[in-house]
mmCIF file with all atom_site columns, C-alpha atoms in Angstrom:
data_model
loop_
_atom_site.group_PDB
_atom_site.id
_atom_site.type_symbol
_atom_site.label_atom_id
_atom_site.label_alt_id
_atom_site.label_comp_id
_atom_site.label_asym_id
_atom_site.label_entity_id
_atom_site.label_seq_id
_atom_site.pdbx_PDB_ins_code
_atom_site.Cartn_x
_atom_site.Cartn_y
_atom_site.Cartn_z
_atom_site.occupancy
_atom_site.B_iso_or_equiv
_atom_site.pdbx_formal_charge
_atom_site.auth_seq_id
_atom_site.auth_comp_id
_atom_site.auth_asym_id
_atom_site.auth_atom_id
_atom_site.pdbx_PDB_model_num
ATOM 1   C CA . LEU A 1 1   ? 14.082 -2.147 27.631  1.00 0.00 ? 181 LEU A CA 1
ATOM 2   C CA . ASN A 1 2   ? 17.209 -4.390 28.431  1.00 0.00 ? 182 ASN A CA 1
ATOM 3   C CA . ASP A 1 3   ? 14.744 -7.149 29.151  1.00 0.00 ? 183 ASP A CA 1
ATOM 4   C CA . ASN A 1 4   ? 13.391 -7.042 26.307  1.00 0.00 ? 184 ASN A CA 1
ATOM 5   C CA . PRO A 1 5   ? 14.277 -8.097 23.274  1.00 0.00 ? 185 PRO A CA 1
ATOM 6   C CA . SER A 1 6   ? 11.875 -6.430 20.624  1.00 0.00 ? 186 SER A CA 1
ATOM 7   C CA . GLN A 1 7   ? 13.645 -5.172 17.951  1.00 0.00 ? 187 GLN A CA 1
ATOM 8   C CA . TYR A 1 8   ? 13.016 -1.946 16.006  1.00 0.00 ? 188 TYR A CA 1
ATOM 9   C CA . ALA A 1 9   ? 13.780 -1.008 12.532  1.00 0.00 ? 189 ALA A CA 1
ATOM 10  C CA . LEU A 1 10  ? 14.507 2.480  11.537  1.00 0.00 ? 190 LEU A CA 1
ATOM 11  C CA . THR A 1 11  ? 14.186 4.125  8.188   1.00 0.00 ? 191 THR A CA 1
ATOM 12  C CA . LEU A 1 12  ? 15.653 7.504  7.714   1.00 0.00 ? 192 LEU A CA 1
ATOM 13  C CA . SER A 1 13  ? 15.456 9.261  4.122   1.00 0.00 ? 193 SER A CA 1
ATOM 14  C CA . GLY A 1 14  ? 16.680 12.729 3.470   1.00 0.00 ? 194 GLY A CA 1
ATOM 15  C CA . THR A 1 15  ? 18.210 15.025 0.496   1.00 0.00 ? 195 THR A CA 1
ATOM 16  C CA . LEU A 1 16  ? 21.810 16.126 -0.018  1.00 0.00 ? 196 LEU A CA 1
ATOM 17  C CA . ARG A 1 17  ? 22.325 19.374 -1.188  1.00 0.00 ? 197 ARG A CA 1
ATOM 18  C CA . SER A 1 18  ? 25.222 21.036 -1.608  1.00 0.00 ? 198 SER A CA 1
ATOM 19  C CA . PRO A 1 19  ? 25.878 24.734 -2.193  1.00 0.00 ? 199 PRO A CA 1
ATOM 20  C CA . LYS A 1 20  ? 25.630 26.187 -5.782  1.00 0.00 ? 200 LYS A CA 1
ATOM 21  C CA . ILE A 1 21  ? 24.997 29.851 -7.157  1.00 0.00 ? 201 ILE A CA 1
ATOM 22  C CA . ASP A 1 22  ? 23.768 30.876 -10.998 1.00 0.00 ? 202 ASP A CA 1
ATOM 23  C CA . PHE A 1 23  ? 24.552 34.094 -12.720 1.00 0.00 ? 203 PHE A CA 1
ATOM 24  C CA . HIS A 1 24  ? 21.943 36.327 -14.386 1.00 0.00 ? 204 HIS A CA 1
ATOM 25  C CA . PRO A 1 25  ? 23.066 36.567 -17.389 1.00 0.00 ? 205 PRO A CA 1
ATOM 26  C CA . PRO A 1 26  ? 23.874 33.361 -17.700 1.00 0.00 ? 206 PRO A CA 1
ATOM 27  C CA . PHE A 1 27  ? 26.491 34.595 -19.905 1.00 0.00 ? 207 PHE A CA 1
ATOM 28  C CA . LEU A 1 28  ? 28.219 37.637 -20.397 1.00 0.00 ? 208 LEU A CA 1
ATOM 29  C CA . MET A 1 29  ? 29.604 39.653 -22.763 1.00 0.00 ? 209 MET A CA 1
ATOM 30  C CA . LEU A 1 30  ? 32.271 42.764 -22.362 1.00 0.00 ? 210 LEU A CA 1
ATOM 31  C CA . MET A 1 31  ? 32.347 45.356 -25.329 1.00 0.00 ? 211 MET A CA 1
ATOM 32  C CA . PRO A 1 32  ? 35.208 45.735 -28.105 1.00 0.00 ? 212 PRO A CA 1
ATOM 33  C CA . VAL A 1 33  ? 37.681 48.660 -26.454 1.00 0.00 ? 213 VAL A CA 1
ATOM 34  C CA . PRO A 1 34  ? 40.649 49.930 -27.449 1.00 0.00 ? 214 PRO A CA 1
ATOM 35  C CA . LEU A 1 35  ? 43.944 48.902 -25.582 1.00 0.00 ? 215 LEU A CA 1
ATOM 36  C CA . ASP A 1 36  ? 44.237 50.103 -22.312 1.00 0.00 ? 216 ASP A CA 1
ATOM 37  C CA . VAL A 1 37  ? 40.855 51.133 -22.195 1.00 0.00 ? 217 VAL A CA 1
ATOM 38  C CA . GLU A 1 38  ? 38.473 49.206 -19.265 1.00 0.00 ? 218 GLU A CA 1
ATOM 39  C CA . THR A 1 39  ? 35.540 47.300 -20.096 1.00 0.00 ? 219 THR A CA 1
ATOM 40  C CA . GLU A 1 40  ? 32.715 46.052 -17.371 1.00 0.00 ? 220 GLU A CA 1
ATOM 41  C CA . ALA A 1 41  ? 29.971 44.222 -16.813 1.00 0.00 ? 221 ALA A CA 1
ATOM 42  C CA . VAL A 1 42  ? 27.402 43.343 -14.030 1.00 0.00 ? 222 VAL A CA 1
ATOM 43  C CA . ILE A 1 43  ? 26.128 40.356 -13.649 1.00 0.00 ? 223 ILE A CA 1
ATOM 44  C CA . THR A 1 44  ? 23.865 38.761 -10.613 1.00 0.00 ? 224 THR A CA 1
ATOM 45  C CA . ILE A 1 45  ? 24.986 35.842 -8.320  1.00 0.00 ? 225 ILE A CA 1
ATOM 46  C CA . ILE A 1 46  ? 22.278 33.512 -7.317  1.00 0.00 ? 226 ILE A CA 1
ATOM 47  C CA . PRO A 1 47  ? 23.190 31.492 -4.282  1.00 0.00 ? 227 PRO A CA 1
ATOM 48  C CA . ARG A 1 48  ? 20.896 27.984 -4.083  1.00 0.00 ? 228 ARG A CA 1
ATOM 49  C CA . ASP A 1 49  ? 20.905 25.597 -1.113  1.00 0.00 ? 229 ASP A CA 1
ATOM 50  C CA . PHE A 1 50  ? 23.038 27.516 1.512   1.00 0.00 ? 230 PHE A CA 1
ATOM 51  C CA . ILE A 1 51  ? 22.720 26.104 4.871   1.00 0.00 ? 231 ILE A CA 1
ATOM 52  C CA . ARG A 1 52  ? 24.670 28.807 6.560   1.00 0.00 ? 232 ARG A CA 1
ATOM 53  C CA . GLN A 1 53  ? 26.223 32.176 6.085   1.00 0.00 ? 233 GLN A CA 1
ATOM 54  C CA . SER A 1 54  ? 29.432 32.232 3.499   1.00 0.00 ? 234 SER A CA 1
ATOM 55  C CA . ARG A 1 55  ? 31.734 34.838 1.802   1.00 0.00 ? 235 ARG A CA 1
ATOM 56  C CA . ILE A 1 56  ? 32.200 34.881 -2.055  1.00 0.00 ? 236 ILE A CA 1
ATOM 57  C CA . ARG A 1 57  ? 36.064 34.988 -3.291  1.00 0.00 ? 237 ARG A CA 1
ATOM 58  C CA . ILE A 1 58  ? 36.933 34.499 -7.019  1.00 0.00 ? 238 ILE A CA 1
ATOM 59  C CA . LYS A 1 59  ? 40.068 33.119 -8.707  1.00 0.00 ? 239 LYS A CA 1
ATOM 60  C CA . LEU A 1 60  ? 41.008 34.987 -11.321 1.00 0.00 ? 240 LEU A CA 1
ATOM 61  C CA . PRO A 1 61  ? 42.814 33.821 -14.031 1.00 0.00 ? 241 PRO A CA 1
ATOM 62  C CA . GLU A 1 62  ? 47.046 34.993 -14.771 1.00 0.00 ? 242 GLU A CA 1
ATOM 63  C CA . ILE A 1 63  ? 48.018 35.272 -18.062 1.00 0.00 ? 243 ILE A CA 1
ATOM 64  C CA . GLU A 1 64  ? 51.586 35.011 -19.573 1.00 0.00 ? 244 GLU A CA 1
ATOM 65  C CA . LEU A 1 65  ? 52.192 37.047 -22.632 1.00 0.00 ? 245 LEU A CA 1
ATOM 66  C CA . ALA A 1 66  ? 54.444 36.891 -25.648 1.00 0.00 ? 246 ALA A CA 1
ATOM 67  C CA . ASP A 1 67  ? 57.175 38.330 -23.568 1.00 0.00 ? 247 ASP A CA 1
ATOM 68  C CA . GLY A 1 68  ? 56.727 35.621 -21.174 1.00 0.00 ? 248 GLY A CA 1
ATOM 69  C CA . THR A 1 69  ? 55.305 38.513 -18.367 1.00 0.00 ? 249 THR A CA 1
ATOM 70  C CA . ARG A 1 70  ? 52.277 37.322 -16.332 1.00 0.00 ? 250 ARG A CA 1
ATOM 71  C CA . THR A 1 71  ? 49.178 39.364 -16.012 1.00 0.00 ? 251 THR A CA 1
ATOM 72  C CA . CYS A 1 72  ? 45.902 39.384 -14.831 1.00 0.00 ? 252 CYS A CA 1
ATOM 73  C CA . PRO A 1 73  ? 43.766 41.881 -17.020 1.00 0.00 ? 253 PRO A CA 1
ATOM 74  C CA . PHE A 1 74  ? 40.661 41.403 -14.501 1.00 0.00 ? 254 PHE A CA 1
ATOM 75  C CA . SER A 1 75  ? 39.226 42.993 -11.321 1.00 0.00 ? 255 SER A CA 1
ATOM 76  C CA . VAL A 1 76  ? 36.155 42.142 -9.650  1.00 0.00 ? 256 VAL A CA 1
ATOM 77  C CA . HIS A 1 77  ? 34.002 44.571 -7.502  1.00 0.00 ? 257 HIS A CA 1
ATOM 78  C CA . PHE A 1 78  ? 31.134 43.665 -5.504  1.00 0.00 ? 258 PHE A CA 1
ATOM 79  C CA . PRO A 1 79  ? 29.534 46.653 -4.770  1.00 0.00 ? 259 PRO A CA 1
ATOM 80  C CA . GLU A 1 80  ? 27.134 45.631 -1.928  1.00 0.00 ? 260 GLU A CA 1
ATOM 81  C CA . GLY A 1 81  ? 29.469 43.152 -0.655  1.00 0.00 ? 261 GLY A CA 1
ATOM 82  C CA . GLN A 1 82  ? 30.796 39.362 -0.905  1.00 0.00 ? 262 GLN A CA 1
ATOM 83  C CA . ASP A 1 83  ? 28.435 38.033 1.657   1.00 0.00 ? 263 ASP A CA 1
ATOM 84  C CA . ILE A 1 84  ? 25.957 35.246 1.189   1.00 0.00 ? 264 ILE A CA 1
ATOM 85  C CA . VAL A 1 85  ? 23.412 36.061 4.309   1.00 0.00 ? 265 VAL A CA 1
ATOM 86  C CA . LEU A 1 86  ? 20.492 34.021 4.870   1.00 0.00 ? 266 LEU A CA 1
ATOM 87  C CA . SER A 1 87  ? 17.043 35.114 5.563   1.00 0.00 ? 267 SER A CA 1
ATOM 88  C CA . SER A 1 88  ? 14.876 34.037 8.010   1.00 0.00 ? 268 SER A CA 1
ATOM 89  C CA . ASP A 1 89  ? 12.985 31.679 5.222   1.00 0.00 ? 269 ASP A CA 1
ATOM 90  C CA . GLY A 1 90  ? 16.172 30.223 4.927   1.00 0.00 ? 270 GLY A CA 1
ATOM 91  C CA . THR A 1 91  ? 16.789 31.544 0.926   1.00 0.00 ? 271 THR A CA 1
ATOM 92  C CA . ALA A 1 92  ? 20.245 33.864 0.390   1.00 0.00 ? 272 ALA A CA 1
ATOM 93  C CA . ASN A 1 93  ? 20.207 37.500 -0.811  1.00 0.00 ? 273 ASN A CA 1
ATOM 94  C CA . GLU A 1 94  ? 21.762 37.506 -4.485  1.00 0.00 ? 274 GLU A CA 1
ATOM 95  C CA . LEU A 1 95  ? 25.185 39.390 -5.189  1.00 0.00 ? 275 LEU A CA 1
ATOM 96  C CA . THR A 1 96  ? 26.450 41.925 -7.777  1.00 0.00 ? 276 THR A CA 1
ATOM 97  C CA . CYS A 1 97  ? 29.419 41.672 -8.594  1.00 0.00 ? 277 CYS A CA 1
ATOM 98  C CA . HIS A 1 98  ? 31.235 44.265 -11.529 1.00 0.00 ? 278 HIS A CA 1
ATOM 99  C CA . ILE A 1 99  ? 33.439 42.567 -13.991 1.00 0.00 ? 279 ILE A CA 1
ATOM 100 C CA . SER A 1 100 ? 36.290 44.731 -15.544 1.00 0.00 ? 280 SER A CA 1
ATOM 101 C CA . PHE A 1 101 ? 38.946 43.822 -18.172 1.00 0.00 ? 281 PHE A CA 1
ATOM 102 C CA . ARG A 1 102 ? 41.935 46.148 -19.051 1.00 0.00 ? 282 ARG A CA 1
ATOM 103 C CA . SER A 1 103 ? 44.739 45.125 -21.023 1.00 0.00 ? 283 SER A CA 1
ATOM 104 C CA . SER A 1 104 ? 47.114 47.587 -22.975 1.00 0.00 ? 284 SER A CA 1
ATOM 105 C CA . LYS A 1 105 ? 48.758 44.906 -24.984 1.00 0.00 ? 285 LYS A CA 1
ATOM 106 C CA . PRO A 1 106 ? 47.248 42.348 -27.457 1.00 0.00 ? 286 PRO A CA 1
ATOM 107 C CA . MET A 1 107 ? 46.406 39.305 -26.099 1.00 0.00 ? 287 MET A CA 1
ATOM 108 C CA . SER A 1 108 ? 44.337 36.355 -26.905 1.00 0.00 ? 288 SER A CA 1
ATOM 109 C CA . PHE A 1 109 ? 42.635 34.149 -23.855 1.00 0.00 ? 289 PHE A CA 1
ATOM 110 C CA . LEU A 1 110 ? 40.547 30.922 -22.720 1.00 0.00 ? 290 LEU A CA 1
ATOM 111 C CA . GLY A 1 111 ? 40.718 30.675 -19.153 1.00 0.00 ? 291 GLY A CA 1
ATOM 112 C CA . GLU A 1 112 ? 38.136 30.349 -16.174 1.00 0.00 ? 292 GLU A CA 1
ATOM 113 C CA . MET A 1 113 ? 37.283 32.565 -13.164 1.00 0.00 ? 293 MET A CA 1
ATOM 114 C CA . PHE A 1 114 ? 36.186 30.233 -10.404 1.00 0.00 ? 294 PHE A CA 1
ATOM 115 C CA . PHE A 1 115 ? 33.441 31.326 -7.834  1.00 0.00 ? 295 PHE A CA 1
ATOM 116 C CA . ILE A 1 116 ? 34.634 30.051 -4.698  1.00 0.00 ? 296 ILE A CA 1
ATOM 117 C CA . ASP A 1 117 ? 32.722 30.073 -1.266  1.00 0.00 ? 297 ASP A CA 1
ATOM 118 C CA . GLN A 1 118 ? 33.966 30.410 2.626   1.00 0.00 ? 298 GLN A CA 1
ATOM 119 C CA . GLU A 1 119 ? 34.052 26.714 2.789   1.00 0.00 ? 299 GLU A CA 1
ATOM 120 C CA . GLU A 1 120 ? 36.399 26.467 -0.245  1.00 0.00 ? 300 GLU A CA 1
ATOM 121 C CA . ASN A 1 121 ? 34.059 25.141 -2.298  1.00 0.00 ? 301 ASN A CA 1
ATOM 122 C CA . ARG A 1 122 ? 34.943 25.767 -5.859  1.00 0.00 ? 302 ARG A CA 1
ATOM 123 C CA . LEU A 1 123 ? 32.132 23.352 -7.475  1.00 0.00 ? 303 LEU A CA 1
ATOM 124 C CA . LEU A 1 124 ? 29.899 25.494 -7.278  1.00 0.00 ? 304 LEU A CA 1
ATOM 125 C CA . GLU A 1 125 ? 29.929 27.253 -10.755 1.00 0.00 ? 305 GLU A CA 1
ATOM 126 C CA . GLN A 1 126 ? 32.841 29.025 -12.807 1.00 0.00 ? 306 GLN A CA 1
ATOM 127 C CA . GLN A 1 127 ? 32.488 31.817 -15.819 1.00 0.00 ? 307 GLN A CA 1
ATOM 128 C CA . THR A 1 128 ? 34.901 30.356 -18.894 1.00 0.00 ? 308 THR A CA 1
ATOM 129 C CA . ILE A 1 129 ? 36.411 34.047 -20.137 1.00 0.00 ? 309 ILE A CA 1
ATOM 130 C CA . VAL A 1 130 ? 36.967 33.989 -23.947 1.00 0.00 ? 310 VAL A CA 1
ATOM 131 C CA . PHE A 1 131 ? 39.210 36.635 -25.835 1.00 0.00 ? 311 PHE A CA 1
ATOM 132 C CA . LEU A 1 132 ? 39.522 37.592 -28.698 1.00 0.00 ? 312 LEU A CA 1
ATOM 133 C CA . PRO A 1 133 ? 41.773 40.080 -30.612 1.00 0.00 ? 313 PRO A CA 1
ATOM 134 C CA . TYR A 1 134 ? 40.194 42.132 -33.118 1.00 0.00 ? 314 TYR A CA 1
ATOM 135 C CA . THR A 1 135 ? 42.708 44.393 -34.745 1.00 0.00 ? 315 THR A CA 1
ATOM 136 C CA . ARG A 1 136 ? 43.314 46.605 -31.714 1.00 0.00 ? 316 ARG A CA 1
ATOM 137 C CA . THR A 1 137 ? 40.219 45.971 -29.335 1.00 0.00 ? 317 THR A CA 1
ATOM 138 C CA . TRP A 1 138 ? 39.123 42.998 -27.310 1.00 0.00 ? 318 TRP A CA 1
ATOM 139 C CA . HIS A 1 139 ? 36.207 41.271 -27.354 1.00 0.00 ? 319 HIS A CA 1
ATOM 140 C CA . CYS A 1 140 ? 35.514 39.342 -24.226 1.00 0.00 ? 320 CYS A CA 1
ATOM 141 C CA . THR A 1 141 ? 32.756 36.649 -23.773 1.00 0.00 ? 321 THR A CA 1
ATOM 142 C CA . ALA A 1 142 ? 31.825 34.670 -21.080 1.00 0.00 ? 322 ALA A CA 1
ATOM 143 C CA . LEU A 1 143 ? 30.218 31.459 -20.863 1.00 0.00 ? 323 LEU A CA 1
ATOM 144 C CA . THR A 1 144 ? 28.523 30.058 -17.714 1.00 0.00 ? 324 THR A CA 1
ATOM 145 C CA . LYS A 1 145 ? 29.077 26.374 -17.151 1.00 0.00 ? 325 LYS A CA 1
ATOM 146 C CA . LYS A 1 146 ? 28.320 23.749 -14.485 1.00 0.00 ? 326 LYS A CA 1
ATOM 147 C CA . LEU A 1 147 ? 31.384 21.837 -12.987 1.00 0.00 ? 327 LEU A CA 1
#
């Protein structure tokens, strides 16, 4: 090799994949309920293009009320765990997520819930939550959008 000045051209190609998640259903509606009554919905989180195991966490929005106090009326529960586990064929398990809302005070809100992986990747997807007051009940619609 050292005495042979032959040149070689090496061409590499590949596809860059970033982990992302999809939601089913693609949007979420929580039932209207009276004040201080919990409403809950279930979504399925579908991981795509993960190359290693990860753990999903959710950054919940904090809401400032009219009196200046801050609250988070949301809670999230993963009944089967928050870990994304890859199978031998490279596919990842789906996660079930329960999202709950309860408020004892009237509020209007437009905000986001961020689904964050173990690598602090916030660019997966997000749920946008919209609250519209209706007398003394609440209506929540969560719309999924890609960042």
